[in-house]
Amino acid sequence: MSGQRRAAVGGPGEKTVERRKKRMIKNRESAARSRARKQAYTNELENKISRLEEENEQLRSYKWLPEDVR
C-alpha cells in the first residue's frame, strides 16, 4: 500500500460521536421531563388561583350581609 491510508472503523472519533448522540438524547428527555413538571406546577397554581378568587368573592359577599344573618 503505497501512500494509501485505510479508514479507521470503530476509531476514537466514532466513540465521541456515539457519546454525543447519547448525551443529546438524555438531554432531550430531561428537558421534556422538566417541561412536564413546569406545566403541572403551572396548572396547580392556576387551580389555586381559581379557588382563592372564588373564596374571596364569597368572603366579599359575606361581608355585606347584615350581622343578624351571618
GROMACS .gro file of C-alpha atoms in nm:
model
   70
    1MET     CA    1   0.000   0.000   0.000
    2SER     CA    2   0.199   0.289  -0.117
    3GLY     CA    3   0.061   0.622   0.013
    4GLN     CA    4  -0.290   0.497   0.092
    5ARG     CA    5  -0.448   0.500   0.435
    6ARG     CA    6  -0.727   0.281   0.550
    7ALA     CA    7  -1.036   0.435   0.710
    8ALA     CA    8  -1.045   0.379   1.082
    9VAL     CA    9  -1.352   0.175   1.162
   10GLY     CA   10  -1.457   0.200   1.525
   11GLY     CA   11  -1.188   0.455   1.596
   12PRO     CA   12  -1.192   0.720   1.872
   13GLY     CA   13  -1.392   0.962   1.658
   14GLU     CA   14  -1.679   0.717   1.635
   15LYS     CA   15  -1.691   0.676   2.013
   16THR     CA   16  -1.706   1.052   2.056
   17VAL     CA   17  -1.995   1.078   1.810
   18GLU     CA   18  -2.181   0.797   1.987
   19ARG     CA   19  -2.133   0.959   2.328
   20ARG     CA   20  -2.255   1.291   2.191
   21LYS     CA   21  -2.568   1.124   2.049
   22LYS     CA   22  -2.643   0.953   2.380
   23ARG     CA   23  -2.591   1.280   2.569
   24MET     CA   24  -2.822   1.464   2.329
   25ILE     CA   25  -3.093   1.201   2.374
   26LYS     CA   26  -3.061   1.213   2.754
   27ASN     CA   27  -3.069   1.592   2.749
   28ARG     CA   28  -3.379   1.593   2.528
   29GLU     CA   29  -3.554   1.351   2.765
   30SER     CA   30  -3.451   1.557   3.066
   31ALA     CA   31  -3.579   1.876   2.904
   32ALA     CA   32  -3.912   1.707   2.827
   33ARG     CA   33  -3.948   1.597   3.191
   34SER     CA   34  -3.863   1.947   3.305
   35ARG     CA   35  -4.127   2.099   3.075
   36ALA     CA   36  -4.385   1.849   3.202
   37ARG     CA   37  -4.306   1.936   3.566
   38LYS     CA   38  -4.329   2.306   3.488
   39GLN     CA   39  -4.666   2.256   3.314
   40ALA     CA   40  -4.802   2.055   3.609
   41TYR     CA   41  -4.685   2.323   3.853
   42THR     CA   42  -4.841   2.598   3.640
   43ASN     CA   43  -5.171   2.407   3.627
   44GLU     CA   44  -5.161   2.361   4.005
   45LEU     CA   45  -5.106   2.734   4.058
   46GLU     CA   46  -5.386   2.825   3.818
   47ASN     CA   47  -5.624   2.594   4.006
   48LYS     CA   48  -5.519   2.750   4.336
   49ILE     CA   49  -5.580   3.099   4.195
   50SER     CA   50  -5.929   2.997   4.087
   51ARG     CA   51  -6.011   2.854   4.431
   52LEU     CA   52  -5.879   3.164   4.609
   53GLU     CA   53  -6.066   3.401   4.378
   54GLU     CA   54  -6.385   3.208   4.447
   55GLU     CA   55  -6.320   3.217   4.821
   56ASN     CA   56  -6.251   3.592   4.804
   57GLU     CA   57  -6.578   3.650   4.625
   58GLN     CA   58  -6.765   3.451   4.889
   59LEU     CA   59  -6.600   3.647   5.169
   60ARG     CA   60  -6.678   3.978   4.999
   61SER     CA   61  -7.045   3.887   4.971
   62TYR     CA   62  -7.044   3.764   5.331
   63LYS     CA   63  -6.901   4.097   5.443
   64TRP     CA   64  -7.207   4.280   5.308
   65LEU     CA   65  -7.461   4.058   5.484
   66PRO     CA   66  -7.633   4.208   5.788
   67GLU     CA   67  -7.486   4.081   6.115
   68ASP     CA   68  -7.807   3.910   6.223
   69VAL     CA   69  -7.800   3.697   5.903
   70ARG     CA   70  -7.435   3.592   5.940
   0.00000   0.00000   0.00000
